[in-house]
Amino acid sequence: MEVAAVVPAAGSGERLGAGRPKALVEVAGVAMVTRAVDGLLGSGVVDEVIVVAPPEHLEEMAKAVPTAGRVVPGGHDRVASVALGLAEVPGADVVLVHDAARCLCPAGVVSAVVAAVRAGHAAVVPAIPVADTVRRAVDGGRVELVDRTGLLAVQTPQGFDVDVLRRAHAAAGDHRATDDAGLVEAIGGEVVTVPGDPRAFKITTPLDLAMAEALVRAL
Ligand code: CTP
Ligand code: MG
């Protein structure tokens, strides 16, 4: 079984505000995209990695990920970027989709996701329990309590049977899910979870970057 990973890294990183694509920003001296690709390959369960990069930064990105199979230009949003990466893995049986921004994800999460897909689950997401009390904003500044029971925060890498993921993307149309499992659910597919890890958090803001740096130094 051929396991390929697509790493969407084509975002601009507006919220991080580093003035360059977020995936190229370094965490303790190593670019996020480099850490993400090395983490996937280092898990020992991924055969090839395709990085989806901002079209105007292809060369810089390729230099940052010498171990990636290919670096291809991305699209106008994450769904489009993943679809472009998916087109580059014709021989894969299992596809992982992993955000460059979750660059400190431990190898154990990667192997657990792959194992669950190999065991026959067509869509697998790592998830961790939501620690905060959650409320929904309603109107006029009012909020309502949301029952936290069973609420999970979903991470990447998400793993898929390649045919299911291709069908989900083909059917996506204007449906802009924030993750690939959402697209599978939209075509009636079942999504299962494996335990995620707090270290797989997404670096979005300067605070997240500072926390990632602290984490690398502490490990
Ligand atoms: N991504 C992508 N193509 C896009 C937009 C996002 O490949 N057109 C990728 C990002 O590079 C990132 C992942 O999707 O690895 C998750 O997106 P996010 O954390 O939102 O990153 P950015 O879109 O770069 O950040 P922001 O929303 O703050 O601009
Ligand atoms: Mg974004």
PDB file of C-alpha atoms and ligand atoms in Angstrom:
ATOM      1  CA  MET A   1       0.000   0.000   0.000  1.00  0.00           C
ATOM      2  CA  GLU A   2       1.446   3.287  -1.141  1.00  0.00           C
ATOM      3  CA  VAL A   3       1.050   6.070   1.428  1.00  0.00           C
ATOM      4  CA  ALA A   4       1.440   9.628   0.142  1.00  0.00           C
ATOM      5  CA  ALA A   5       1.155  12.860   2.081  1.00  0.00           C
ATOM      6  CA  VAL A   6       0.004  16.197   0.755  1.00  0.00           C
ATOM      7  CA  VAL A   7       1.220  19.190   2.760  1.00  0.00           C
ATOM      8  CA  PRO A   8      -0.798  22.338   2.101  1.00  0.00           C
ATOM      9  CA  ALA A   9       1.705  25.151   2.622  1.00  0.00           C
ATOM     10  CA  ALA A  10       0.412  27.724   0.141  1.00  0.00           C
ATOM     11  CA  GLY A  11      -1.161  30.124   2.628  1.00  0.00           C
ATOM     12  CA  SER A  12       0.127  33.632   3.178  1.00  0.00           C
ATOM     13  CA  GLY A  13       0.065  33.589   6.963  1.00  0.00           C
ATOM     14  CA  GLU A  14      -1.892  36.842   7.412  1.00  0.00           C
ATOM     15  CA  ARG A  15      -2.576  36.253  11.087  1.00  0.00           C
ATOM     16  CA  LEU A  16       1.055  35.451  11.849  1.00  0.00           C
ATOM     17  CA  GLY A  17       1.999  38.643  10.036  1.00  0.00           C
ATOM     18  CA  ALA A  18       5.627  37.656   9.382  1.00  0.00           C
ATOM     19  CA  GLY A  19       5.687  39.320   5.957  1.00  0.00           C
ATOM     20  CA  ARG A  20       6.389  36.013   4.224  1.00  0.00           C
ATOM     21  CA  PRO A  21       4.520  32.745   3.708  1.00  0.00           C
ATOM     22  CA  LYS A  22       3.931  31.145   7.102  1.00  0.00           C
ATOM     23  CA  ALA A  23       5.339  27.752   6.055  1.00  0.00           C
ATOM     24  CA  LEU A  24       8.743  29.379   5.479  1.00  0.00           C
ATOM     25  CA  VAL A  25       8.833  30.997   8.902  1.00  0.00           C
ATOM     26  CA  GLU A  26      11.326  29.292  11.173  1.00  0.00           C
ATOM     27  CA  VAL A  27      10.553  27.658  14.498  1.00  0.00           C
ATOM     28  CA  ALA A  28      13.817  27.607  16.464  1.00  0.00           C
ATOM     29  CA  GLY A  29      15.880  27.872  13.284  1.00  0.00           C
ATOM     30  CA  VAL A  30      14.018  25.373  11.072  1.00  0.00           C
ATOM     31  CA  ALA A  31      11.202  26.351   8.672  1.00  0.00           C
ATOM     32  CA  MET A  32       7.750  25.040   9.559  1.00  0.00           C
ATOM     33  CA  VAL A  33       7.425  23.284   6.205  1.00  0.00           C
ATOM     34  CA  THR A  34      10.783  21.549   6.732  1.00  0.00           C
ATOM     35  CA  ARG A  35       9.707  20.339  10.159  1.00  0.00           C
ATOM     36  CA  ALA A  36       6.349  19.158   8.806  1.00  0.00           C
ATOM     37  CA  VAL A  37       7.876  17.179   5.919  1.00  0.00           C
ATOM     38  CA  ASP A  38      10.635  15.682   8.081  1.00  0.00           C
ATOM     39  CA  GLY A  39       8.038  14.703  10.688  1.00  0.00           C
ATOM     40  CA  LEU A  40       5.977  12.830   8.103  1.00  0.00           C
ATOM     41  CA  LEU A  41       8.947  11.025   6.551  1.00  0.00           C
ATOM     42  CA  GLY A  42      10.482  10.398   9.967  1.00  0.00           C
ATOM     43  CA  SER A  43       7.378   8.510  11.064  1.00  0.00           C
ATOM     44  CA  GLY A  44       8.473   5.701   8.764  1.00  0.00           C
ATOM     45  CA  VAL A  45       4.933   5.107   7.477  1.00  0.00           C
ATOM     46  CA  VAL A  46       4.863   7.674   4.654  1.00  0.00           C
ATOM     47  CA  ASP A  47       6.359   6.864   1.244  1.00  0.00           C
ATOM     48  CA  GLU A  48       6.271  10.273  -0.430  1.00  0.00           C
ATOM     49  CA  VAL A  49       5.420  13.861   0.376  1.00  0.00           C
ATOM     50  CA  ILE A  50       4.057  16.525  -1.981  1.00  0.00           C
ATOM     51  CA  VAL A  51       4.286  20.115  -0.779  1.00  0.00           C
ATOM     52  CA  VAL A  52       1.795  22.657  -2.097  1.00  0.00           C
ATOM     53  CA  ALA A  53       3.429  26.084  -2.094  1.00  0.00           C
ATOM     54  CA  PRO A  54       2.555  29.691  -2.895  1.00  0.00           C
ATOM     55  CA  PRO A  55       3.083  29.973  -6.693  1.00  0.00           C
ATOM     56  CA  GLU A  56       5.466  32.911  -6.253  1.00  0.00           C
ATOM     57  CA  HIS A  57       7.647  31.052  -3.711  1.00  0.00           C
ATOM     58  CA  LEU A  58       8.153  27.687  -5.415  1.00  0.00           C
ATOM     59  CA  GLU A  59      11.941  27.830  -5.518  1.00  0.00           C
ATOM     60  CA  GLU A  60      12.381  28.998  -1.964  1.00  0.00           C
ATOM     61  CA  MET A  61       9.996  26.290  -0.803  1.00  0.00           C
ATOM     62  CA  ALA A  62      11.788  23.570  -2.793  1.00  0.00           C
ATOM     63  CA  LYS A  63      15.061  24.546  -1.109  1.00  0.00           C
ATOM     64  CA  ALA A  64      13.407  24.224   2.296  1.00  0.00           C
ATOM     65  CA  VAL A  65      12.162  20.679   1.640  1.00  0.00           C
ATOM     66  CA  PRO A  66      14.908  18.720  -0.153  1.00  0.00           C
ATOM     67  CA  THR A  67      13.362  15.441   1.018  1.00  0.00           C
ATOM     68  CA  ALA A  68       9.909  16.134  -0.463  1.00  0.00           C
ATOM     69  CA  GLY A  69       9.001  14.324  -3.672  1.00  0.00           C
ATOM     70  CA  ARG A  70       7.683  17.456  -5.358  1.00  0.00           C
ATOM     71  CA  VAL A  71       6.708  21.050  -4.706  1.00  0.00           C
ATOM     72  CA  VAL A  72       3.698  22.263  -6.684  1.00  0.00           C
ATOM     73  CA  PRO A  73       1.837  25.582  -6.822  1.00  0.00           C
ATOM     74  CA  GLY A  74      -1.257  25.986  -4.658  1.00  0.00           C
ATOM     75  CA  GLY A  75      -4.642  27.595  -5.115  1.00  0.00           C
ATOM     76  CA  HIS A  76      -6.710  30.459  -3.730  1.00  0.00           C
ATOM     77  CA  ASP A  77      -7.791  28.580  -0.601  1.00  0.00           C
ATOM     78  CA  ARG A  78      -6.867  25.467   1.345  1.00  0.00           C
ATOM     79  CA  VAL A  79      -9.382  23.196  -0.399  1.00  0.00           C
ATOM     80  CA  ALA A  80      -8.013  24.227  -3.808  1.00  0.00           C
ATOM     81  CA  SER A  81      -4.427  23.711  -2.644  1.00  0.00           C
ATOM     82  CA  VAL A  82      -5.140  20.204  -1.342  1.00  0.00           C
ATOM     83  CA  ALA A  83      -6.903  19.296  -4.612  1.00  0.00           C
ATOM     84  CA  LEU A  84      -3.826  20.420  -6.569  1.00  0.00           C
ATOM     85  CA  GLY A  85      -1.605  18.264  -4.360  1.00  0.00           C
ATOM     86  CA  LEU A  86      -3.947  15.308  -4.691  1.00  0.00           C
ATOM     87  CA  ALA A  87      -3.545  15.449  -8.461  1.00  0.00           C
ATOM     88  CA  GLU A  88       0.176  14.749  -7.957  1.00  0.00           C
ATOM     89  CA  VAL A  89      -0.184  11.367  -6.223  1.00  0.00           C
ATOM     90  CA  PRO A  90      -1.757   9.096  -8.868  1.00  0.00           C
ATOM     91  CA  GLY A  91      -0.236   5.900  -7.458  1.00  0.00           C
ATOM     92  CA  ALA A  92      -1.233   6.369  -3.827  1.00  0.00           C
ATOM     93  CA  ASP A  93      -3.666   4.089  -1.985  1.00  0.00           C
ATOM     94  CA  VAL A  94      -3.696   6.115   1.221  1.00  0.00           C
ATOM     95  CA  VAL A  95      -3.361   9.895   1.345  1.00  0.00           C
ATOM     96  CA  LEU A  96      -2.546  12.000   4.384  1.00  0.00           C
ATOM     97  CA  VAL A  97      -3.284  15.704   4.353  1.00  0.00           C
ATOM     98  CA  HIS A  98      -1.128  17.590   6.841  1.00  0.00           C
ATOM     99  CA  ASP A  99      -0.935  21.333   7.430  1.00  0.00           C
ATOM    100  CA  ALA A 100       2.581  22.761   7.332  1.00  0.00           C
ATOM    101  CA  ALA A 101       1.397  24.925  10.222  1.00  0.00           C
ATOM    102  CA  ARG A 102       1.077  21.825  12.490  1.00  0.00           C
ATOM    103  CA  CYS A 103       4.795  21.225  12.183  1.00  0.00           C
ATOM    104  CA  LEU A 104       5.425  19.789  15.652  1.00  0.00           C
ATOM    105  CA  CYS A 105       3.025  16.869  15.284  1.00  0.00           C
ATOM    106  CA  PRO A 106       4.639  13.764  16.865  1.00  0.00           C
ATOM    107  CA  ALA A 107       5.346  10.681  14.730  1.00  0.00           C
ATOM    108  CA  GLY A 108       2.969   8.579  16.826  1.00  0.00           C
ATOM    109  CA  VAL A 109      -0.012  10.562  15.581  1.00  0.00           C
ATOM    110  CA  VAL A 110       1.052  10.032  11.957  1.00  0.00           C
ATOM    111  CA  SER A 111       1.421   6.288  12.416  1.00  0.00           C
ATOM    112  CA  ALA A 112      -1.882   5.990  14.306  1.00  0.00           C
ATOM    113  CA  VAL A 113      -3.728   7.737  11.466  1.00  0.00           C
ATOM    114  CA  VAL A 114      -2.122   5.511   8.818  1.00  0.00           C
ATOM    115  CA  ALA A 115      -2.841   2.381  10.845  1.00  0.00           C
ATOM    116  CA  ALA A 116      -6.528   3.292  11.134  1.00  0.00           C
ATOM    117  CA  VAL A 117      -6.842   3.844   7.378  1.00  0.00           C
ATOM    118  CA  ARG A 118      -5.024   0.567   6.719  1.00  0.00           C
ATOM    119  CA  ALA A 119      -7.488  -1.105   9.093  1.00  0.00           C
ATOM    120  CA  GLY A 120     -10.309  -0.104   6.763  1.00  0.00           C
ATOM    121  CA  HIS A 121     -11.486   3.356   7.872  1.00  0.00           C
ATOM    122  CA  ALA A 122     -11.853   5.618   4.835  1.00  0.00           C
ATOM    123  CA  ALA A 123     -11.465   8.902   6.742  1.00  0.00           C
ATOM    124  CA  VAL A 124      -9.460   9.323   9.941  1.00  0.00           C
ATOM    125  CA  VAL A 125      -8.767  12.463  11.973  1.00  0.00           C
ATOM    126  CA  PRO A 126      -6.620  12.959  15.070  1.00  0.00           C
ATOM    127  CA  ALA A 127      -8.613  14.762  17.742  1.00  0.00           C
ATOM    128  CA  ILE A 128      -8.225  15.919  21.328  1.00  0.00           C
ATOM    129  CA  PRO A 129     -10.883  16.812  23.901  1.00  0.00           C
ATOM    130  CA  VAL A 130     -11.808  20.486  24.091  1.00  0.00           C
ATOM    131  CA  ALA A 131     -10.504  21.841  27.394  1.00  0.00           C
ATOM    132  CA  ASP A 132     -12.269  25.203  27.425  1.00  0.00           C
ATOM    133  CA  THR A 133     -15.868  25.833  28.318  1.00  0.00           C
ATOM    134  CA  VAL A 134     -17.508  26.663  25.001  1.00  0.00           C
ATOM    135  CA  ARG A 135     -20.327  29.120  24.281  1.00  0.00           C
ATOM    136  CA  ARG A 136     -22.016  30.099  21.048  1.00  0.00           C
ATOM    137  CA  ALA A 137     -22.520  33.788  20.232  1.00  0.00           C
ATOM    138  CA  VAL A 138     -26.182  34.340  19.454  1.00  0.00           C
ATOM    139  CA  ASP A 139     -27.426  37.926  19.110  1.00  0.00           C
ATOM    140  CA  GLY A 140     -26.764  41.311  20.690  1.00  0.00           C
ATOM    141  CA  GLY A 141     -23.709  40.077  22.547  1.00  0.00           C
ATOM    142  CA  ARG A 142     -25.632  37.251  24.188  1.00  0.00           C
ATOM    143  CA  VAL A 143     -24.134  33.800  24.396  1.00  0.00           C
ATOM    144  CA  GLU A 144     -25.544  30.362  24.986  1.00  0.00           C
ATOM    145  CA  LEU A 145     -23.844  27.433  26.631  1.00  0.00           C
ATOM    146  CA  VAL A 146     -22.754  24.555  24.415  1.00  0.00           C
ATOM    147  CA  ASP A 147     -22.658  21.143  26.030  1.00  0.00           C
ATOM    148  CA  ARG A 148     -18.975  20.221  26.000  1.00  0.00           C
ATOM    149  CA  THR A 149     -19.630  16.506  26.306  1.00  0.00           C
ATOM    150  CA  GLY A 150     -17.995  14.729  23.400  1.00  0.00           C
ATOM    151  CA  LEU A 151     -16.646  17.917  21.812  1.00  0.00           C
ATOM    152  CA  LEU A 152     -13.291  17.344  20.123  1.00  0.00           C
ATOM    153  CA  ALA A 153     -10.770  19.654  18.488  1.00  0.00           C
ATOM    154  CA  VAL A 154      -9.641  18.161  15.197  1.00  0.00           C
ATOM    155  CA  GLN A 155      -6.039  18.217  13.971  1.00  0.00           C
ATOM    156  CA  THR A 156      -3.959  16.968  11.050  1.00  0.00           C
ATOM    157  CA  PRO A 157      -2.600  14.752   9.532  1.00  0.00           C
ATOM    158  CA  GLN A 158      -5.967  13.461   8.395  1.00  0.00           C
ATOM    159  CA  GLY A 159      -5.821  10.157   6.543  1.00  0.00           C
ATOM    160  CA  PHE A 160      -8.005   8.876   3.727  1.00  0.00           C
ATOM    161  CA  ASP A 161      -8.654   6.092   1.329  1.00  0.00           C
ATOM    162  CA  VAL A 162      -7.517   7.868  -1.831  1.00  0.00           C
ATOM    163  CA  ASP A 163     -10.713   7.162  -3.803  1.00  0.00           C
ATOM    164  CA  VAL A 164     -12.914   8.572  -1.056  1.00  0.00           C
ATOM    165  CA  LEU A 165     -10.824  11.745  -0.784  1.00  0.00           C
ATOM    166  CA  ARG A 166     -10.833  12.215  -4.566  1.00  0.00           C
ATOM    167  CA  ARG A 167     -14.624  11.845  -4.668  1.00  0.00           C
ATOM    168  CA  ALA A 168     -15.014  14.292  -1.782  1.00  0.00           C
ATOM    169  CA  HIS A 169     -12.875  16.899  -3.538  1.00  0.00           C
ATOM    170  CA  ALA A 170     -14.608  16.351  -6.870  1.00  0.00           C
ATOM    171  CA  ALA A 171     -17.947  17.011  -5.160  1.00  0.00           C
ATOM    172  CA  ALA A 172     -16.699  19.972  -3.132  1.00  0.00           C
ATOM    173  CA  GLY A 173     -17.757  22.640  -5.612  1.00  0.00           C
ATOM    174  CA  ASP A 174     -18.205  25.851  -3.624  1.00  0.00           C
ATOM    175  CA  HIS A 175     -18.345  23.950  -0.351  1.00  0.00           C
ATOM    176  CA  ARG A 176     -15.418  25.393   1.588  1.00  0.00           C
ATOM    177  CA  ALA A 177     -14.859  23.030   4.520  1.00  0.00           C
ATOM    178  CA  THR A 178     -12.012  23.969   6.871  1.00  0.00           C
ATOM    179  CA  ASP A 179     -10.679  20.433   6.637  1.00  0.00           C
ATOM    180  CA  ASP A 180     -10.784  17.455   4.312  1.00  0.00           C
ATOM    181  CA  ALA A 181     -12.816  15.270   6.640  1.00  0.00           C
ATOM    182  CA  GLY A 182     -15.558  17.892   6.322  1.00  0.00           C
ATOM    183  CA  LEU A 183     -15.643  17.294   2.577  1.00  0.00           C
ATOM    184  CA  VAL A 184     -15.922  13.531   3.129  1.00  0.00           C
ATOM    185  CA  GLU A 185     -18.816  14.087   5.552  1.00  0.00           C
ATOM    186  CA  ALA A 186     -20.505  16.298   2.968  1.00  0.00           C
ATOM    187  CA  ILE A 187     -20.706  13.296   0.590  1.00  0.00           C
ATOM    188  CA  GLY A 188     -22.063  11.074   3.351  1.00  0.00           C
ATOM    189  CA  GLY A 189     -18.782   9.484   4.384  1.00  0.00           C
ATOM    190  CA  GLU A 190     -18.012   8.368   7.905  1.00  0.00           C
ATOM    191  CA  VAL A 191     -15.121   9.952   9.800  1.00  0.00           C
ATOM    192  CA  VAL A 192     -13.420   8.246  12.733  1.00  0.00           C
ATOM    193  CA  THR A 193     -10.899   9.644  15.216  1.00  0.00           C
ATOM    194  CA  VAL A 194      -7.612   8.520  16.699  1.00  0.00           C
ATOM    195  CA  PRO A 195      -6.029  10.275  19.675  1.00  0.00           C
ATOM    196  CA  GLY A 196      -4.422  13.556  18.653  1.00  0.00           C
ATOM    197  CA  ASP A 197      -1.681  15.348  20.576  1.00  0.00           C
ATOM    198  CA  PRO A 198      -1.424  18.879  21.953  1.00  0.00           C
ATOM    199  CA  ARG A 199       1.909  19.243  20.133  1.00  0.00           C
ATOM    200  CA  ALA A 200       0.032  18.976  16.823  1.00  0.00           C
ATOM    201  CA  PHE A 201      -1.493  22.424  17.453  1.00  0.00           C
ATOM    202  CA  LYS A 202      -1.706  24.809  14.517  1.00  0.00           C
ATOM    203  CA  ILE A 203       0.644  27.781  14.532  1.00  0.00           C
ATOM    204  CA  THR A 204      -1.622  30.660  13.600  1.00  0.00           C
ATOM    205  CA  THR A 205      -0.606  33.744  15.601  1.00  0.00           C
ATOM    206  CA  PRO A 206       2.673  35.196  16.948  1.00  0.00           C
ATOM    207  CA  LEU A 207       1.739  33.743  20.361  1.00  0.00           C
ATOM    208  CA  ASP A 208       1.479  30.268  18.795  1.00  0.00           C
ATOM    209  CA  LEU A 209       4.917  30.743  17.247  1.00  0.00           C
ATOM    210  CA  ALA A 210       6.387  31.718  20.611  1.00  0.00           C
ATOM    211  CA  MET A 211       4.799  28.637  22.191  1.00  0.00           C
ATOM    212  CA  ALA A 212       6.176  26.410  19.426  1.00  0.00           C
ATOM    213  CA  GLU A 213       9.681  27.819  19.966  1.00  0.00           C
ATOM    214  CA  ALA A 214       9.401  27.204  23.700  1.00  0.00           C
ATOM    215  CA  LEU A 215       8.203  23.668  23.070  1.00  0.00           C
ATOM    216  CA  VAL A 216      11.124  22.843  20.751  1.00  0.00           C
ATOM    217  CA  ARG A 217      13.579  24.187  23.332  1.00  0.00           C
ATOM    218  CA  ALA A 218      11.938  22.230  26.134  1.00  0.00           C
ATOM    219  CA  LEU A 219      12.025  18.906  24.312  1.00  0.00           C
TER     220      LEU A 219
HETATM  221  N1  CTP B   1      -3.109  26.803   2.871  1.00  0.00           N
HETATM  222  C1  CTP B   1      -2.860  26.453   1.546  1.00  0.00           C
HETATM  223  N2  CTP B   1      -3.405  27.191   0.519  1.00  0.00           N
HETATM  224  C2  CTP B   1      -4.145  28.278   0.782  1.00  0.00           C
HETATM  225  C3  CTP B   1      -4.430  28.643   2.135  1.00  0.00           C
HETATM  226  C4  CTP B   1      -3.890  27.874   3.168  1.00  0.00           C
HETATM  227  O1  CTP B   1      -2.147  25.477   1.282  1.00  0.00           O
HETATM  228  N3  CTP B   1      -4.613  29.003  -0.245  1.00  0.00           N
HETATM  229  C5  CTP B   1      -2.468  26.030   3.954  1.00  0.00           C
HETATM  230  C6  CTP B   1      -1.565  26.883   4.844  1.00  0.00           C
HETATM  231  O2  CTP B   1      -0.299  27.085   4.231  1.00  0.00           O
HETATM  232  C7  CTP B   1      -1.514  26.103   6.136  1.00  0.00           C
HETATM  233  C8  CTP B   1      -2.855  25.335   6.139  1.00  0.00           C
HETATM  234  O3  CTP B   1      -3.417  25.477   4.838  1.00  0.00           O
HETATM  235  O4  CTP B   1      -0.446  25.173   6.196  1.00  0.00           O
HETATM  236  C9  CTP B   1      -3.784  25.882   7.209  1.00  0.00           C
HETATM  237  O5  CTP B   1      -4.127  27.233   6.907  1.00  0.00           O
HETATM  238  P1  CTP B   1      -3.885  28.478   7.868  1.00  0.00           P
HETATM  239  O6  CTP B   1      -3.337  28.050   9.176  1.00  0.00           O
HETATM  240  O7  CTP B   1      -5.107  29.329   7.818  1.00  0.00           O
HETATM  241  O8  CTP B   1      -2.646  29.237   7.130  1.00  0.00           O
HETATM  242  P2  CTP B   1      -2.693  30.580   6.302  1.00  0.00           P
HETATM  243  O9  CTP B   1      -3.889  30.592   5.412  1.00  0.00           O
HETATM  244  O10 CTP B   1      -1.352  30.734   5.677  1.00  0.00           O
HETATM  245  O11 CTP B   1      -2.835  31.655   7.480  1.00  0.00           O
HETATM  246  P3  CTP B   1      -3.870  32.888   7.543  1.00  0.00           P
HETATM  247  O12 CTP B   1      -5.248  32.295   7.442  1.00  0.00           O
HETATM  248  O13 CTP B   1      -3.569  33.524   8.862  1.00  0.00           O
HETATM  249  O14 CTP B   1      -3.516  33.770   6.356  1.00  0.00           O
HETATM  250 MG    MG B   2      -5.918  30.586   6.259  1.00  0.00          MG
END
